[in-house]
Amino acid sequence: MEAAARKGRATASPRTSSPVAIATTAGPGFLEDWLSRIPLPKWALIAVAVAVAVLLLLFLVCIIRCCCGKKKPKKKERVSLQAVNSSTTASLVQPELEDLEQGTEQTGRGKLQYSLEYNFRVQELKVGIKQAAELKAMDSGGTSDPYVIVYLTSDLKKRYETKVYRKTLNPVFNESFIFQVLQTEVPESTLVMQIYDFNRFAKHDIIGEVRLPLASVSLQHVIEQWSDLVAASKVEEEQLGEICFSLRYVPSTGKLTVLILEAKKLKRMDSHGLSDPFVKVHLILNRKKWKKKTTSVKKNTLSPYFNEVFVFEVPFSQIQNVDVVVSVWDHDKVTKNEPIGKLFLGCRATGNQLRHWSDMLSNPRRPLAQWHSLQPPDVVDKALGLKPHLKLPLPHR
């Protein structure tokens, strides 16, 4: 019996040990079986596993940077400014010098006391320059040598100056000046009073100015007031006036017709505030004076009406080489006539003058009228570049 029992236990032990062996080898067998079902080679599976691991690593790095990278924002701002070029950086963080001047010195130039009185009977404006106070020091010693320039924008040629007062920031002038201003032109005028610092051996420096549009004040009574000086504006361009004329050219006959119609707002040339205007029309051929005609003189007016026509013979072969110069003059019986302003038309002209000339050539036999602003005579003469005057014979037709 005992032998039979030992034999039974001996035969049972292999049956009980077999499940343990199966449990230890089930895991690798299952993974290999699962991998064998994927239709990819073994090296491809390894590459996919490596790629997934790299992606997970990058994802973790991004999370760490987002959580810990929001530090020292001021340092980032400094780096961004350094990336910009120097000129742009300066404009972003540093104000312009002109802005500094206007902001800090606009109210630190001082003030001026003046008076205004208009005589409606004789149409005169009396300007009194009384005194200035708390002027800006322009000299190294902490003082200035001030004087005042007074003029109207409607007549830039007529300017008055006070005496120069040495080494003071509070000068007392007590000087008066008279301007001839027609009552109808008062609203269009601006009184300008500029205070300068006198320098014997250098350019005079402007301390400040007062601009008073006469349309903004009532001249029915005497005005006396103080005004703060402000930074001087740009110098006005002198208004010389405007002129209207028409051009007509007929190529078949070679006739150039210039009709001088009228002018307006001419510059005052006489002491009484008017002028005696007349018009000259010059033809310039190859930069040399060729032909000239003149209108009659209109007395004592700044808005003359002429309606005078001139006909010139200009062959079609020469029309491209011709300049038409229109100039307005002030007639004077005693002294030499003075030019008020000029302009020229032709293929070398620019702006409205060139357009008027081109329209004339594009519309033969048709008169075309247009207004033009007069320009300084020396500017026009320089643009024309005239050669020494030689009388030319008429070109052969």
Coordinates of C-alpha atoms in Angstrom, one line a residue:
M1 CA 0.0 0.0 0.0
E2 CA 2.7 2.4 0.9
A3 CA 4.6 1.5 -2.2
A4 CA 1.5 2.1 -4.3
A5 CA 1.0 5.5 -2.6
R6 CA 4.5 6.6 -3.3
K7 CA 4.1 5.5 -6.9
G8 CA 0.9 7.6 -7.1
R9 CA 2.6 10.7 -5.8
A10 CA 5.5 10.2 -8.1
T11 CA 3.2 10.0 -11.1
A12 CA 1.1 13.0 -9.9
S13 CA 3.9 15.4 -9.5
P14 CA 4.6 15.8 -13.2
R15 CA 0.9 16.8 -13.8
T16 CA 1.0 19.5 -11.1
S17 CA 4.3 21.0 -12.3
S18 CA 3.2 21.3 -15.9
P19 CA 0.8 24.2 -15.3
V20 CA 3.6 26.3 -13.6
A21 CA 5.9 25.9 -16.6
I22 CA 3.1 27.0 -18.9
A23 CA 2.4 30.2 -16.8
T24 CA 6.0 31.3 -17.0
T25 CA 6.3 31.0 -20.8
A26 CA 2.8 32.4 -21.8
G27 CA 3.9 36.1 -21.9
P28 CA 6.7 35.9 -24.5
G29 CA 4.7 33.5 -26.6
F30 CA 1.7 35.9 -26.7
L31 CA 3.8 39.0 -27.6
E32 CA 5.6 37.1 -30.4
D33 CA 2.3 35.8 -31.6
W34 CA 0.8 39.4 -31.7
L35 CA 3.9 40.8 -33.4
S36 CA 3.8 38.1 -36.0
R37 CA 0.3 39.1 -37.0
I38 CA 1.5 42.7 -38.0
P39 CA 2.4 42.7 -41.7
L40 CA 5.6 44.7 -41.2
P41 CA 9.2 43.6 -41.0
K42 CA 10.9 43.7 -37.6
W43 CA 13.1 46.7 -38.4
A44 CA 10.1 48.7 -39.4
L45 CA 8.5 48.0 -36.1
I46 CA 11.6 49.1 -34.2
A47 CA 11.7 52.4 -36.2
V48 CA 8.0 53.1 -35.4
A49 CA 8.7 52.5 -31.7
V50 CA 11.7 54.9 -31.8
A51 CA 9.6 57.6 -33.5
V52 CA 6.8 57.4 -30.9
A53 CA 9.4 57.7 -28.1
V54 CA 10.9 60.8 -29.7
L55 CA 7.5 62.4 -30.1
L56 CA 6.7 61.7 -26.5
L57 CA 10.0 63.3 -25.4
L58 CA 9.3 66.4 -27.5
F59 CA 5.8 66.8 -26.1
L60 CA 7.3 66.7 -22.5
V61 CA 9.9 69.3 -23.4
C62 CA 7.2 71.6 -24.8
I63 CA 5.1 71.3 -21.6
I64 CA 8.1 72.1 -19.5
R65 CA 9.0 75.2 -21.6
C66 CA 5.5 76.5 -21.5
C67 CA 5.3 76.2 -17.8
C68 CA 8.7 77.6 -16.9
G69 CA 9.6 80.0 -19.8
K70 CA 7.4 83.0 -18.8
K71 CA 10.1 84.8 -16.9
K72 CA 11.8 88.2 -17.2
P73 CA 9.5 89.9 -19.8
K74 CA 11.6 93.1 -19.6
K75 CA 14.6 91.3 -20.8
K76 CA 12.6 90.1 -23.9
E77 CA 11.6 93.7 -24.6
R78 CA 15.2 94.9 -24.6
V79 CA 16.2 92.1 -26.9
S80 CA 13.4 93.0 -29.4
L81 CA 14.6 96.7 -29.4
Q82 CA 18.1 95.6 -30.1
A83 CA 16.9 93.7 -33.2
V84 CA 15.7 97.0 -34.7
N85 CA 18.2 99.3 -36.5
S86 CA 19.6 102.2 -34.5
S87 CA 17.7 105.0 -36.3
T88 CA 14.3 103.3 -35.7
T89 CA 15.1 102.5 -32.1
A90 CA 16.0 106.1 -31.5
S91 CA 12.7 107.2 -33.0
L92 CA 10.8 104.8 -30.8
V93 CA 12.3 105.7 -27.5
Q94 CA 13.7 109.2 -28.0
P95 CA 11.5 112.3 -29.0
E96 CA 12.5 114.6 -31.8
L97 CA 14.5 117.7 -31.0
E98 CA 11.8 119.9 -32.7
D99 CA 9.1 118.4 -30.4
L100 CA 11.3 119.1 -27.4
E101 CA 11.7 122.7 -28.5
Q102 CA 8.0 123.2 -29.0
G103 CA 7.1 121.5 -25.7
T104 CA 9.6 123.2 -23.4
E105 CA 10.4 126.5 -25.1
Q106 CA 7.1 127.4 -26.7
T107 CA 6.0 129.3 -23.7
G108 CA 9.5 130.4 -22.6
R109 CA 10.2 132.9 -25.4
G110 CA 8.7 135.9 -23.7
K111 CA 5.8 138.2 -24.5
L112 CA 5.2 141.4 -26.5
Q113 CA 2.9 144.4 -25.9
Y114 CA 1.6 146.2 -28.9
S115 CA -1.3 148.4 -30.1
L116 CA -3.4 148.7 -33.2
E117 CA -5.4 151.7 -34.6
Y118 CA -7.1 151.8 -38.0
N119 CA -8.0 155.1 -39.6
F120 CA -11.0 154.4 -41.8
R121 CA -10.9 157.8 -43.4
V122 CA -7.4 157.6 -44.8
Q123 CA -7.3 153.7 -44.7
E124 CA -4.1 153.5 -42.6
L125 CA -3.2 151.0 -40.0
K126 CA -1.0 152.3 -37.1
V127 CA 1.0 149.6 -35.3
G128 CA 2.6 150.5 -32.0
I129 CA 5.4 148.3 -30.6
K130 CA 5.3 149.1 -26.9
Q131 CA 7.6 146.7 -25.0
A132 CA 8.7 143.1 -24.5
A133 CA 9.2 141.1 -21.3
E134 CA 10.9 137.9 -20.1
L135 CA 12.6 137.3 -23.4
K136 CA 14.6 134.2 -24.0
A137 CA 18.3 134.8 -23.4
M138 CA 20.2 134.2 -26.7
D139 CA 23.7 135.3 -25.7
S140 CA 26.2 133.5 -23.6
G141 CA 26.0 136.2 -20.9
G142 CA 22.3 135.4 -20.2
T143 CA 21.0 138.4 -22.1
S144 CA 19.9 139.4 -25.7
D145 CA 20.1 142.4 -28.0
P146 CA 16.5 142.5 -29.2
Y147 CA 14.8 144.4 -31.9
V148 CA 11.4 144.0 -33.7
I149 CA 10.5 143.6 -37.4
V150 CA 6.9 144.4 -38.3
Y151 CA 5.2 143.7 -41.6
L152 CA 1.9 142.6 -43.2
T153 CA 1.6 139.4 -45.2
S154 CA -0.4 141.3 -47.9
D155 CA 2.7 143.5 -48.6
L156 CA 5.9 141.7 -47.8
K157 CA 8.1 144.3 -49.5
K158 CA 7.3 146.9 -46.8
R159 CA 8.9 146.1 -43.5
Y160 CA 9.7 148.2 -40.5
E161 CA 12.4 147.7 -37.8
T162 CA 12.7 149.1 -34.3
K163 CA 16.0 150.2 -32.7
V164 CA 18.2 147.5 -31.1
Y165 CA 18.4 147.5 -27.4
R166 CA 21.6 146.1 -25.9
K167 CA 21.9 143.4 -23.2
T168 CA 18.3 143.3 -22.0
L169 CA 15.4 140.8 -21.7
N170 CA 12.8 143.5 -21.0
P171 CA 13.2 146.2 -23.7
V172 CA 10.9 149.2 -24.0
F173 CA 10.5 150.2 -27.6
N174 CA 7.6 152.8 -27.8
E175 CA 7.8 153.0 -31.6
S176 CA 4.9 153.3 -34.1
F177 CA 4.6 152.4 -37.8
I178 CA 2.0 153.1 -40.4
F179 CA 0.8 150.8 -43.2
Q180 CA -1.5 151.7 -46.1
V181 CA -4.2 149.0 -46.2
L182 CA -7.4 149.3 -48.1
Q183 CA -10.5 148.6 -45.9
T184 CA -11.5 145.8 -48.3
E185 CA -8.1 144.1 -47.9
V186 CA -7.9 144.3 -44.1
P187 CA -9.6 140.9 -43.5
E188 CA -7.1 139.2 -45.9
S189 CA -4.0 140.6 -44.1
T190 CA -2.1 139.2 -41.1
L191 CA 0.1 141.4 -38.9
V192 CA 3.5 139.8 -38.1
M193 CA 5.8 141.0 -35.3
Q194 CA 9.1 139.2 -35.0
I195 CA 11.7 139.8 -32.3
Y196 CA 15.3 139.1 -33.3
D197 CA 18.6 139.0 -31.3
F198 CA 21.1 141.3 -33.0
N199 CA 24.6 139.8 -33.7
R200 CA 27.3 142.0 -35.2
F201 CA 29.3 139.2 -36.9
A202 CA 26.8 136.5 -37.4
K203 CA 23.2 135.9 -38.5
H204 CA 20.6 137.4 -36.3
D205 CA 18.7 134.8 -34.4
I206 CA 14.9 135.0 -34.1
I207 CA 13.6 134.8 -30.5
G208 CA 9.9 134.5 -31.4
E209 CA 7.0 136.1 -33.2
V210 CA 3.3 137.1 -32.9
R211 CA 1.0 136.6 -35.8
L212 CA -2.3 138.4 -35.6
P213 CA -4.9 137.9 -38.4
L214 CA -6.7 141.2 -38.8
A215 CA -10.0 139.5 -39.5
S216 CA -9.9 138.2 -35.9
V217 CA -9.9 141.6 -34.2
S218 CA -12.2 144.6 -34.2
L219 CA -10.6 147.7 -35.5
Q220 CA -13.5 150.0 -34.6
H221 CA -11.5 151.1 -31.5
V222 CA -7.8 151.2 -30.4
I223 CA -6.4 147.8 -29.3
E224 CA -3.6 147.4 -26.8
Q225 CA -2.7 144.0 -25.5
W226 CA 0.0 141.5 -24.6
S227 CA 0.7 138.3 -26.6
D228 CA 3.0 135.4 -25.9
L229 CA 5.8 134.8 -28.4
V230 CA 5.8 131.6 -30.3
A231 CA 8.3 129.8 -32.5
A232 CA 8.6 131.5 -35.8
S233 CA 6.9 129.8 -38.8
K234 CA 8.4 129.5 -42.2
V235 CA 9.0 132.7 -44.2
E236 CA 6.1 133.4 -46.5
E237 CA 6.6 133.3 -50.2
E238 CA 5.9 136.7 -51.7
Q239 CA 2.6 136.8 -53.6
L240 CA 3.2 138.6 -56.9
G241 CA -0.3 138.2 -58.4
E242 CA -2.0 136.2 -61.2
I243 CA -2.6 136.8 -64.8
C244 CA -5.1 135.4 -67.3
F245 CA -4.4 135.1 -71.0
S246 CA -5.3 132.8 -73.9
L247 CA -3.1 131.1 -76.6
R248 CA -4.0 130.1 -80.1
Y249 CA -1.8 128.5 -82.8
V250 CA -2.7 127.8 -86.4
P251 CA 0.0 125.4 -87.9
S252 CA -1.1 126.1 -91.5
T253 CA -0.5 129.8 -91.3
G254 CA 2.2 129.8 -88.6
K255 CA 0.3 132.4 -86.5
L256 CA 0.6 132.4 -82.7
T257 CA -2.0 134.6 -81.1
V258 CA -1.6 135.7 -77.4
L259 CA -4.6 137.5 -75.9
I260 CA -3.8 139.3 -72.6
L261 CA -7.1 139.4 -70.7
E262 CA -6.6 140.6 -67.1
A263 CA -4.6 140.3 -63.9
K264 CA -5.4 140.4 -60.2
K265 CA -3.9 140.6 -56.7
L266 CA -0.7 142.2 -58.1
K267 CA 2.1 143.2 -55.8
R268 CA 2.0 146.8 -54.5
M269 CA 4.9 148.7 -56.1
D270 CA 4.0 152.4 -55.3
S271 CA 4.1 154.2 -52.0
H272 CA 0.4 154.7 -52.0
G273 CA -0.2 150.9 -52.1
L274 CA -1.1 150.5 -55.8
S275 CA 0.7 150.0 -59.1
D276 CA 0.7 151.1 -62.7
P277 CA 0.9 147.7 -64.4
F278 CA 1.5 146.8 -68.0
V279 CA 2.4 143.5 -69.7
K280 CA 5.3 142.5 -72.0
V281 CA 5.2 139.4 -74.2
H282 CA 8.5 138.1 -75.4
L283 CA 9.3 135.3 -77.8
I284 CA 12.5 133.4 -77.1
L285 CA 13.9 131.4 -80.0
N286 CA 16.7 128.9 -79.1
R287 CA 17.3 130.7 -75.8
K288 CA 17.7 134.1 -77.5
K289 CA 15.3 137.1 -77.4
W290 CA 13.4 137.3 -80.7
K291 CA 10.2 139.3 -80.7
K292 CA 8.5 141.6 -78.2
K293 CA 5.1 143.3 -77.8
T294 CA 3.7 145.5 -75.0
T295 CA 0.2 146.3 -73.6
S296 CA -1.0 149.8 -72.5
V297 CA -0.4 151.0 -68.9
K298 CA -3.3 150.8 -66.4
K299 CA -3.0 153.4 -63.7
N300 CA -3.4 153.0 -60.0
T301 CA -4.7 149.4 -59.9
L302 CA -3.8 146.0 -58.7
S303 CA -6.5 144.2 -60.8
P304 CA -6.0 145.6 -64.4
Y305 CA -8.2 144.6 -67.3
F306 CA -6.3 144.7 -70.7
N307 CA -8.1 142.5 -73.4
E308 CA -5.3 143.2 -75.8
V309 CA -4.3 140.7 -78.6
F310 CA -0.9 140.1 -80.2
V311 CA -0.2 138.0 -83.2
F312 CA 3.3 136.5 -83.9
E313 CA 4.5 134.6 -87.0
V314 CA 6.1 131.4 -85.8
P315 CA 6.6 128.7 -88.5
F316 CA 5.5 125.2 -87.5
S317 CA 9.2 124.0 -87.9
Q318 CA 10.2 126.4 -85.1
I319 CA 7.3 126.0 -82.6
Q320 CA 9.2 123.4 -80.6
N321 CA 12.1 125.8 -80.1
V322 CA 10.0 128.8 -79.0
D323 CA 9.4 130.0 -75.4
V324 CA 6.7 132.6 -74.7
V325 CA 7.6 134.9 -71.8
V326 CA 4.7 136.9 -70.2
S327 CA 5.9 139.5 -67.6
V328 CA 4.0 142.2 -65.7
W329 CA 5.7 145.5 -65.0
D330 CA 5.1 148.6 -62.9
H331 CA 5.3 151.8 -65.0
D332 CA 7.2 154.7 -63.5
K333 CA 7.7 158.1 -65.2
V334 CA 10.6 159.2 -63.1
T335 CA 12.6 156.0 -62.4
K336 CA 13.1 152.8 -64.3
N337 CA 10.2 150.4 -64.8
E338 CA 10.2 147.5 -62.3
P339 CA 9.2 143.9 -63.0
I340 CA 6.4 142.6 -60.8
G341 CA 6.6 139.0 -61.9
K342 CA 7.1 136.6 -64.9
L343 CA 6.3 133.2 -66.3
F344 CA 7.1 131.4 -69.5
L345 CA 5.4 128.7 -71.6
G346 CA 6.9 126.3 -74.1
C347 CA 8.2 122.7 -74.3
R348 CA 10.8 123.5 -71.6
A349 CA 8.2 124.8 -69.2
T350 CA 6.7 122.8 -66.3
G351 CA 3.5 122.5 -64.3
N352 CA 0.5 124.6 -65.5
Q353 CA 2.6 126.4 -68.0
L354 CA 3.5 123.2 -69.8
R355 CA 0.0 122.0 -69.7
H356 CA -1.4 125.2 -71.2
W357 CA 1.2 125.0 -74.0
S358 CA 0.5 121.3 -74.7
D359 CA -3.3 122.0 -74.8
M360 CA -2.7 124.7 -77.3
L361 CA -0.7 122.4 -79.6
S362 CA -3.2 119.6 -79.2
N363 CA -6.1 121.9 -80.2
P364 CA -5.0 123.9 -83.2
R365 CA -7.0 127.0 -84.2
R366 CA -8.8 127.0 -80.8
P367 CA -8.1 129.8 -78.3
L368 CA -7.5 128.4 -74.8
A369 CA -7.5 130.8 -71.8
Q370 CA -6.0 130.0 -68.3
W371 CA -5.0 131.8 -65.1
H372 CA -1.3 131.6 -64.1
S373 CA 0.6 132.7 -60.9
L374 CA 3.4 135.1 -61.4
Q375 CA 6.9 134.0 -60.3
P376 CA 9.9 136.0 -59.2
P377 CA 11.7 137.5 -62.3
D378 CA 15.1 136.1 -61.4
V379 CA 13.8 132.6 -60.9
V380 CA 12.2 132.7 -64.4
D381 CA 15.3 134.2 -66.0
K382 CA 17.5 131.5 -64.5
A383 CA 15.2 128.8 -65.7
L384 CA 15.2 130.2 -69.2
G385 CA 19.0 130.4 -69.3
L386 CA 19.1 133.1 -71.9
K387 CA 22.2 133.5 -74.0
P388 CA 23.6 137.0 -74.9
H389 CA 21.1 139.0 -76.8
L390 CA 21.6 138.8 -80.6
K391 CA 19.0 140.0 -83.0
L392 CA 18.0 137.1 -85.2
P393 CA 16.7 137.2 -88.7
L394 CA 13.3 135.7 -89.3
P395 CA 13.6 132.0 -90.0
H396 CA 12.7 131.0 -93.6
R397 CA 9.3 129.4 -94.0

